[in-house]
Amino acid sequence: MTVTKFIRKLLNLKGLFVNSYHFKIRDRILILWVKPYKNGCLCPYCKRRGRIVRTLDEPRQWRDIPICGWSVFLRYCPPREILCPTHSRVQEDIPWADTYARITYRFEYAMLVYCQLMPQKAAARILHIPKSTLSDQLHRTITRIRDGHRIRGLKSIGIDEISYCKRHKYATVVYDLDRSCVVWVGQGKGRETIDEFFNEMLSKYQKRQINWASCDMSQAYIGAIEYHCPNAKLVLDRFHIAKALNEAVDEVRKEQWREASADERKSLKGLRWLLFRHSSNRSKKDSRILNALRKGNHRIHRAWVLKDEFEQFWDYQAPWAAKRSLKRWMTTALKSRLEPIRKFVKTIKKHMNRIITFIESRLTNAVAEGLNRIIKIVKNRASGFRSLLAFTDMIFLTVGDLDIPAQIPVKFRAI
Ligand SMILES: [Zn+2]
């Protein structure tokens, strides 16, 4: 076995010959002079041999996966243009990399897989490139792979907002709730953002196919769904409603805290998280503390009881029973004379039908919430993203509707 063949076998290089090699010891670089099998000159579209029209004097260089501390580069002097019988003048097909890429397919695959698993900083270190270069390459690769990808079979959608860049900026994320993946990300959280999704990504037919839609109580999202999807039943997200009620209860607690004397405050300490807790997660000790409030602070106790009663609403099976129960609850809540709770009731009243549909559909943004958690992990791992572009790349890479690493040809999927 010749040395060059040995190197080719060792590095598992496919679709090429190694002509020669040299080491740059000081920079820890291994350079391999390569050429495609069968002397190349293949048309990238029909893979037929063509005649060389123009050759490049300068060699081109591609970065490959580093091994054992050596950065590896492939060098080749490709013909600039060849003449294909069918496609006329075209650039020669490079079997190990995309036409304009500076990195090999293998490197792309490694980069995608590493970025799914770890922060970009760590991936950059493993791959021997600066982090900024890695983000650039990642963006280029993901854009190329997702280019021409279309949304398919969308039946249930979920719309939610996420913050990036330290809570200053918002993006709208659209989920496919059946397949639990992200299909679209756009800047901003207003009506024009979500309109952009419906206008540009979906055809008229696709919009009619949407049966269920779930979102929070934001008027922008509700309005857009009602306008664009005539057949969609709108369900308000259960978690957002529970959150709104929790906030109302907390408002009552804060009011009482402000009015309380120093002595009374002692008994109100540590209540905040206790009140937020769902009744099924409560320990006996928690219940004892809350029951003691009946004598201690009547208003907080009242708010808490109302919150507990409202939780039962989600367990109903029949819509009519759920509606009756909700109406009864609203009457009691309005009588409570707790201003934050009454405000919550007014909101609920406005969206009554959209909440009842939950009982029918059992559709929640739970899927979306789960995905949101993954997105948050990605965000925290990178300690925030400065641009939405980089954030979008990572969202599509981790929870997108297209498995991006799987789009790289199989024979280049070796790390
Ligand atoms: Zn051709």
Coordinates of C-alpha atoms and ligand atoms in Angstrom, one line a residue:
M1 CA 0.0 0.0 0.0
T2 CA 1.4 3.4 -0.9
V3 CA 1.5 6.1 1.7
T4 CA -1.1 8.2 -0.1
K5 CA -3.5 5.3 -0.3
F6 CA -2.8 4.7 3.4
I7 CA -3.7 8.3 4.2
R8 CA -6.9 8.0 2.1
K9 CA -7.9 4.8 4.0
L10 CA -7.0 6.2 7.4
L11 CA -8.9 9.4 6.9
N12 CA -11.8 7.6 5.3
L13 CA -11.8 10.0 2.3
K14 CA -14.4 9.1 -0.3
G15 CA -14.6 10.1 -4.0
L16 CA -11.0 11.2 -4.4
F17 CA -7.4 10.3 -4.8
V18 CA -4.6 11.7 -2.7
N19 CA -1.8 12.8 -5.0
S20 CA 0.6 14.1 -2.4
Y21 CA 0.8 15.5 1.1
H22 CA 2.9 17.8 3.2
F23 CA 2.9 18.9 6.8
K24 CA 3.3 22.4 8.0
I25 CA 4.8 21.5 11.4
R26 CA 4.7 25.0 13.0
D27 CA 1.0 25.6 12.2
R28 CA 0.1 22.0 12.8
I29 CA -1.5 21.7 9.4
L30 CA -1.7 18.7 7.1
I31 CA -2.2 19.6 3.5
L32 CA -3.5 16.9 1.1
W33 CA -3.3 17.4 -2.7
V34 CA -6.3 15.6 -4.0
K35 CA -8.2 15.0 -7.2
P36 CA -11.6 13.5 -7.9
Y37 CA -12.0 9.9 -9.1
K38 CA -11.8 9.4 -12.8
N39 CA -10.1 12.7 -13.3
G40 CA -13.2 14.7 -12.5
C41 CA -14.6 17.1 -15.1
L42 CA -18.1 16.0 -14.3
C43 CA -21.2 18.2 -14.8
P44 CA -22.8 18.9 -11.4
Y45 CA -26.3 18.3 -12.8
C46 CA -26.1 15.2 -15.0
K47 CA -22.7 13.8 -13.8
R48 CA -21.5 13.4 -17.4
R49 CA -17.9 14.1 -18.4
G50 CA -17.3 17.4 -20.2
R51 CA -14.4 19.1 -22.0
I52 CA -12.3 21.6 -20.0
V53 CA -12.9 25.2 -21.3
R54 CA -11.0 27.2 -18.8
T55 CA -8.7 26.1 -16.0
L56 CA -7.9 27.8 -12.7
D57 CA -4.2 28.6 -12.0
E58 CA -4.6 28.9 -8.3
P59 CA -5.5 25.9 -6.3
R60 CA -8.6 25.9 -4.2
Q61 CA -8.6 24.8 -0.6
W62 CA -11.2 23.1 1.5
R63 CA -11.1 22.6 5.3
D64 CA -11.7 19.0 6.5
I65 CA -12.3 17.6 10.0
P66 CA -9.1 18.0 12.1
I67 CA -7.5 14.8 13.4
C68 CA -5.2 14.3 16.3
G69 CA -4.4 18.0 16.6
W70 CA -3.7 18.5 12.9
S71 CA -6.0 20.8 10.9
V72 CA -6.5 19.1 7.6
F73 CA -6.9 20.9 4.3
L74 CA -7.7 19.5 0.9
R75 CA -6.1 21.3 -2.1
Y76 CA -7.1 20.9 -5.7
C77 CA -6.7 22.9 -8.9
P78 CA -10.1 22.5 -10.5
P79 CA -10.9 23.4 -14.1
R80 CA -12.9 26.6 -13.8
E81 CA -15.4 25.7 -16.4
I82 CA -16.3 22.6 -18.4
L83 CA -18.5 22.1 -21.4
C84 CA -21.4 19.7 -20.8
P85 CA -23.2 18.4 -23.9
T86 CA -26.6 19.2 -22.2
H87 CA -25.9 22.0 -19.8
S88 CA -23.2 23.9 -21.8
R89 CA -20.7 25.8 -19.7
V90 CA -20.8 24.8 -16.1
Q91 CA -18.5 24.7 -13.1
E92 CA -17.0 21.3 -12.5
D93 CA -18.6 19.1 -9.8
I94 CA -16.5 18.8 -6.7
P95 CA -17.5 15.5 -5.1
W96 CA -16.4 16.3 -1.6
A97 CA -17.9 19.7 -1.2
D98 CA -20.7 22.0 -2.3
T99 CA -20.0 24.2 -5.3
Y100 CA -19.0 27.4 -3.6
A101 CA -18.3 26.0 -0.1
R102 CA -14.9 26.4 1.5
I103 CA -15.4 23.4 3.7
T104 CA -16.0 19.8 2.9
Y105 CA -19.3 17.9 3.4
R106 CA -17.7 16.0 6.2
F107 CA -16.8 19.2 8.0
E108 CA -20.3 20.5 7.5
Y109 CA -21.8 17.3 9.0
A110 CA -19.5 17.4 12.0
M111 CA -20.3 21.1 12.5
L112 CA -24.0 20.5 12.4
V113 CA -23.9 17.6 14.8
Y114 CA -21.6 19.3 17.3
C115 CA -23.7 22.5 17.3
Q116 CA -26.8 20.4 18.1
L117 CA -25.0 19.0 21.1
M118 CA -22.9 21.8 22.5
P119 CA -22.4 25.5 22.5
Q120 CA -20.9 26.9 19.4
K121 CA -17.8 28.0 21.3
A122 CA -17.0 24.4 22.2
A123 CA -17.8 23.1 18.7
A124 CA -15.5 25.8 17.3
R125 CA -12.7 24.6 19.5
I126 CA -13.0 21.0 18.5
L127 CA -13.1 22.0 14.9
H128 CA -10.1 24.3 15.1
I129 CA -11.8 27.4 13.8
P130 CA -12.7 30.7 15.3
K131 CA -16.3 31.0 16.7
S132 CA -17.3 33.8 14.3
T133 CA -16.2 31.7 11.4
L134 CA -18.2 28.8 12.7
S135 CA -21.4 30.9 13.0
D136 CA -20.8 32.1 9.4
Q137 CA -20.3 28.7 8.0
L138 CA -23.2 27.3 10.0
H139 CA -25.5 30.0 8.6
R140 CA -24.3 29.3 5.1
T141 CA -24.8 25.6 5.4
I142 CA -28.2 25.8 7.0
T143 CA -29.4 28.3 4.5
R144 CA -28.3 26.2 1.6
I145 CA -29.9 23.0 3.0
R146 CA -33.2 24.7 3.9
D147 CA -33.3 26.5 0.6
G148 CA -36.4 25.4 -1.3
H149 CA -37.8 23.5 1.7
R150 CA -41.5 24.0 2.0
I151 CA -44.0 23.6 4.9
R152 CA -46.1 20.5 4.4
G153 CA -49.2 19.0 5.9
L154 CA -49.8 21.7 8.5
K155 CA -53.0 20.9 10.4
S156 CA -52.6 22.3 13.9
I157 CA -50.5 25.3 14.5
G158 CA -49.3 27.0 17.7
I159 CA -48.0 30.6 17.8
D160 CA -45.9 31.9 20.6
E161 CA -43.4 34.6 21.3
I162 CA -39.9 34.2 22.5
S163 CA -37.4 36.8 23.7
Y164 CA -33.8 36.9 22.6
C165 CA -31.0 39.4 23.2
K166 CA -31.6 39.7 26.9
R167 CA -35.3 40.2 26.8
H168 CA -35.2 43.4 24.7
K169 CA -36.3 41.9 21.5
Y170 CA -39.0 39.5 20.6
A171 CA -39.5 36.9 17.9
T172 CA -42.6 35.0 16.8
V173 CA -42.3 31.2 16.5
V174 CA -44.8 29.1 14.7
Y175 CA -45.1 25.4 15.7
D176 CA -46.5 22.4 14.0
L177 CA -48.3 20.8 17.0
D178 CA -48.9 17.4 15.3
R179 CA -45.2 16.9 14.5
S180 CA -43.9 19.0 17.4
C181 CA -41.5 21.1 15.5
V182 CA -40.8 24.7 14.6
V183 CA -41.8 25.7 11.1
W184 CA -41.1 29.4 11.1
V185 CA -39.4 32.2 13.0
G186 CA -39.9 35.9 12.4
Q187 CA -38.8 39.1 14.0
G188 CA -41.2 41.0 16.3
K189 CA -44.4 40.0 18.0
G190 CA -47.0 42.2 16.3
R191 CA -49.6 41.6 13.7
E192 CA -47.4 42.4 10.7
T193 CA -44.9 39.7 11.8
I194 CA -47.6 36.9 11.9
D195 CA -49.2 38.3 8.7
E196 CA -45.9 37.8 7.0
F197 CA -45.9 34.1 7.9
F198 CA -49.4 33.5 6.5
N199 CA -48.8 35.5 3.3
E200 CA -45.4 34.2 2.4
M201 CA -45.2 30.7 3.7
L202 CA -48.7 29.2 3.1
S203 CA -50.8 28.9 0.0
K204 CA -54.5 29.6 0.1
Y205 CA -55.2 25.8 0.2
Q206 CA -52.8 25.3 3.0
K207 CA -54.5 28.0 5.1
R208 CA -57.8 26.3 4.6
Q209 CA -56.3 23.0 5.8
I210 CA -55.5 24.3 9.2
N211 CA -58.1 22.9 11.7
W212 CA -56.7 23.9 15.0
A213 CA -54.8 26.9 16.2
S214 CA -53.4 27.7 19.6
C215 CA -52.0 30.9 20.9
D216 CA -51.9 33.2 23.9
M217 CA -54.4 36.0 24.6
S218 CA -52.5 38.5 22.4
Q219 CA -54.9 40.3 20.1
A220 CA -52.4 40.3 17.3
Y221 CA -52.2 36.5 17.0
I222 CA -56.0 36.0 17.5
G223 CA -56.8 38.5 14.9
A224 CA -54.4 37.1 12.4
I225 CA -55.6 33.5 12.8
E226 CA -59.2 34.5 12.5
Y227 CA -58.4 36.5 9.3
H228 CA -56.2 33.9 7.6
C229 CA -57.5 30.5 8.6
P230 CA -61.2 30.4 8.0
N231 CA -61.5 26.7 9.1
A232 CA -59.4 26.9 12.2
K233 CA -60.8 26.5 15.6
L234 CA -59.0 28.8 18.0
V235 CA -57.9 27.5 21.3
L236 CA -56.4 29.7 23.9
D237 CA -53.4 28.2 25.4
R238 CA -54.1 26.7 28.8
F239 CA -50.8 27.6 30.3
H240 CA -51.1 31.2 29.4
I241 CA -54.5 31.4 31.1
A242 CA -53.2 29.7 34.2
K243 CA -50.3 32.2 34.2
A244 CA -52.7 35.1 34.0
L245 CA -54.6 33.8 36.9
N246 CA -51.5 33.2 38.9
E247 CA -50.5 36.8 38.3
A248 CA -53.9 38.0 39.5
V249 CA -53.5 36.0 42.7
D250 CA -50.0 37.4 43.1
E251 CA -51.4 40.9 42.7
V252 CA -53.8 40.3 45.6
R253 CA -50.8 39.1 47.7
K254 CA -48.8 42.1 46.9
E255 CA -51.6 44.4 47.8
Q256 CA -52.0 42.7 51.2
W257 CA -48.2 42.9 51.7
R258 CA -48.2 46.6 51.2
E259 CA -50.9 47.2 53.7
A260 CA -49.6 44.7 56.3
S261 CA -47.8 45.8 59.4
A262 CA -44.3 44.4 60.2
D263 CA -45.8 41.9 62.5
E264 CA -48.3 40.6 59.9
R265 CA -45.7 40.4 57.2
K266 CA -44.0 37.6 59.1
S267 CA -47.0 35.3 58.4
L268 CA -47.1 36.4 54.7
K269 CA -43.5 35.5 54.0
G270 CA -42.7 32.8 51.4
L271 CA -46.3 32.7 50.2
R272 CA -45.5 33.6 46.6
W273 CA -44.3 30.3 45.3
L274 CA -46.8 28.4 47.4
L275 CA -49.6 30.2 45.8
F276 CA -48.3 29.5 42.3
R277 CA -48.1 25.8 42.9
H278 CA -50.7 23.6 41.3
S279 CA -53.0 21.8 43.8
S280 CA -51.7 18.4 42.7
N281 CA -48.1 19.3 43.6
R282 CA -48.9 20.6 47.0
S283 CA -47.6 18.9 50.1
K284 CA -49.6 18.5 53.4
K285 CA -47.5 21.2 55.0
D286 CA -48.3 23.6 52.2
S287 CA -52.0 23.0 52.6
R288 CA -51.7 23.6 56.3
I289 CA -50.0 27.0 55.8
L290 CA -52.7 28.0 53.2
N291 CA -55.5 26.9 55.4
A292 CA -54.1 28.9 58.3
L293 CA -54.6 32.0 56.0
R294 CA -58.3 31.7 56.5
K295 CA -57.8 33.3 59.9
G296 CA -54.6 35.1 59.1
N297 CA -55.4 37.0 55.8
H298 CA -58.9 36.5 54.5
R299 CA -58.3 38.1 51.1
I300 CA -55.3 36.1 50.1
H301 CA -57.1 33.0 51.3
R302 CA -60.1 33.9 49.1
A303 CA -57.9 34.4 46.1
W304 CA -56.2 31.1 46.6
V305 CA -59.5 29.2 47.0
L306 CA -60.7 30.8 43.7
K307 CA -57.6 29.7 41.9
D308 CA -57.9 26.2 43.2
E309 CA -61.5 26.0 42.0
F310 CA -60.6 27.3 38.6
E311 CA -58.0 24.5 38.1
Q312 CA -60.8 21.9 38.2
F313 CA -62.3 23.4 35.1
W314 CA -59.6 21.8 32.9
D315 CA -60.6 18.3 34.0
Y316 CA -64.1 18.5 32.5
Q317 CA -64.9 16.1 29.6
A318 CA -68.1 17.6 28.3
P319 CA -68.1 21.1 26.9
W320 CA -71.5 22.0 28.2
A321 CA -70.6 21.0 31.8
A322 CA -67.4 22.9 31.5
K323 CA -69.2 26.0 30.4
R324 CA -71.7 25.8 33.2
S325 CA -68.9 25.4 35.7
L326 CA -66.9 28.2 34.3
K327 CA -70.0 30.5 34.4
R328 CA -70.6 29.6 38.0
W329 CA -67.0 30.2 38.9
M330 CA -67.1 33.6 37.2
T331 CA -70.1 34.7 39.2
T332 CA -68.4 33.7 42.5
A333 CA -65.2 35.4 41.5
L334 CA -66.9 38.6 40.6
K335 CA -68.5 38.7 44.0
S336 CA -65.1 38.4 45.7
R337 CA -64.4 42.1 45.5
L338 CA -60.7 41.3 44.7
E339 CA -59.9 43.8 41.9
P340 CA -57.1 41.8 40.1
I341 CA -59.3 38.6 40.1
R342 CA -62.3 40.6 38.7
K343 CA -60.0 41.9 35.9
F344 CA -59.0 38.3 35.1
V345 CA -62.7 37.3 34.9
K346 CA -63.4 40.1 32.4
T347 CA -60.6 38.8 30.2
I348 CA -61.9 35.3 30.4
K349 CA -65.4 36.5 29.6
K350 CA -64.1 38.0 26.4
H351 CA -62.5 34.7 25.3
M352 CA -65.1 32.4 26.8
N353 CA -65.7 30.3 23.6
R354 CA -62.0 29.9 22.8
I355 CA -61.4 28.5 26.3
I356 CA -64.3 26.1 26.0
T357 CA -62.9 24.7 22.8
F358 CA -60.0 23.4 24.8
I359 CA -62.3 20.8 26.4
E360 CA -63.2 19.7 22.9
S361 CA -59.8 19.5 21.4
R362 CA -57.5 18.9 24.4
L363 CA -55.0 20.8 22.3
T364 CA -52.6 22.7 24.3
N365 CA -49.4 24.5 23.6
A366 CA -47.8 21.9 25.8
V367 CA -45.9 20.7 22.7
A368 CA -45.0 24.3 22.1
E369 CA -44.0 24.8 25.7
G370 CA -41.8 21.7 25.5
L371 CA -40.1 23.1 22.4
N372 CA -39.8 26.5 24.0
R373 CA -37.9 24.9 26.8
I374 CA -35.4 23.4 24.3
I375 CA -35.1 26.8 22.6
K376 CA -34.4 28.3 26.0
I377 CA -31.7 25.8 26.7
V378 CA -30.1 26.6 23.3
K379 CA -30.3 30.3 24.2
N380 CA -28.8 29.9 27.6
R381 CA -26.1 27.7 26.3
A382 CA -25.0 30.4 24.0
S383 CA -25.6 33.0 26.8
G384 CA -27.9 34.9 24.5
F385 CA -27.9 35.7 20.8
R386 CA -27.1 39.1 19.5
S387 CA -28.8 38.6 16.2
L388 CA -32.0 36.8 15.3
L389 CA -30.3 35.2 12.4
A390 CA -27.9 33.2 14.5
F391 CA -30.8 32.3 16.9
T392 CA -33.0 31.2 14.0
D393 CA -30.2 28.9 12.8
M394 CA -29.9 27.2 16.1
I395 CA -33.7 26.8 16.4
F396 CA -34.0 25.2 13.0
L397 CA -31.0 23.0 13.8
T398 CA -32.4 21.7 17.1
V399 CA -36.2 21.7 16.8
G400 CA -36.9 22.6 13.1
D401 CA -39.2 20.7 10.8
L402 CA -36.3 19.5 8.7
D403 CA -33.6 17.2 10.0
I404 CA -30.7 19.2 8.7
P405 CA -27.7 16.8 9.3
A406 CA -29.6 14.1 7.6
Q407 CA -29.5 16.1 4.3
I408 CA -25.8 15.6 4.0
P409 CA -25.1 12.6 1.7
V410 CA -24.7 9.4 3.7
K411 CA -21.1 8.7 2.7
F412 CA -19.9 12.0 4.2
R413 CA -21.5 11.4 7.5
A414 CA -18.4 10.2 9.3
I415 CA -17.1 12.2 12.2
Ligands
ZN1 ZN -24.9 18.3 -17.6

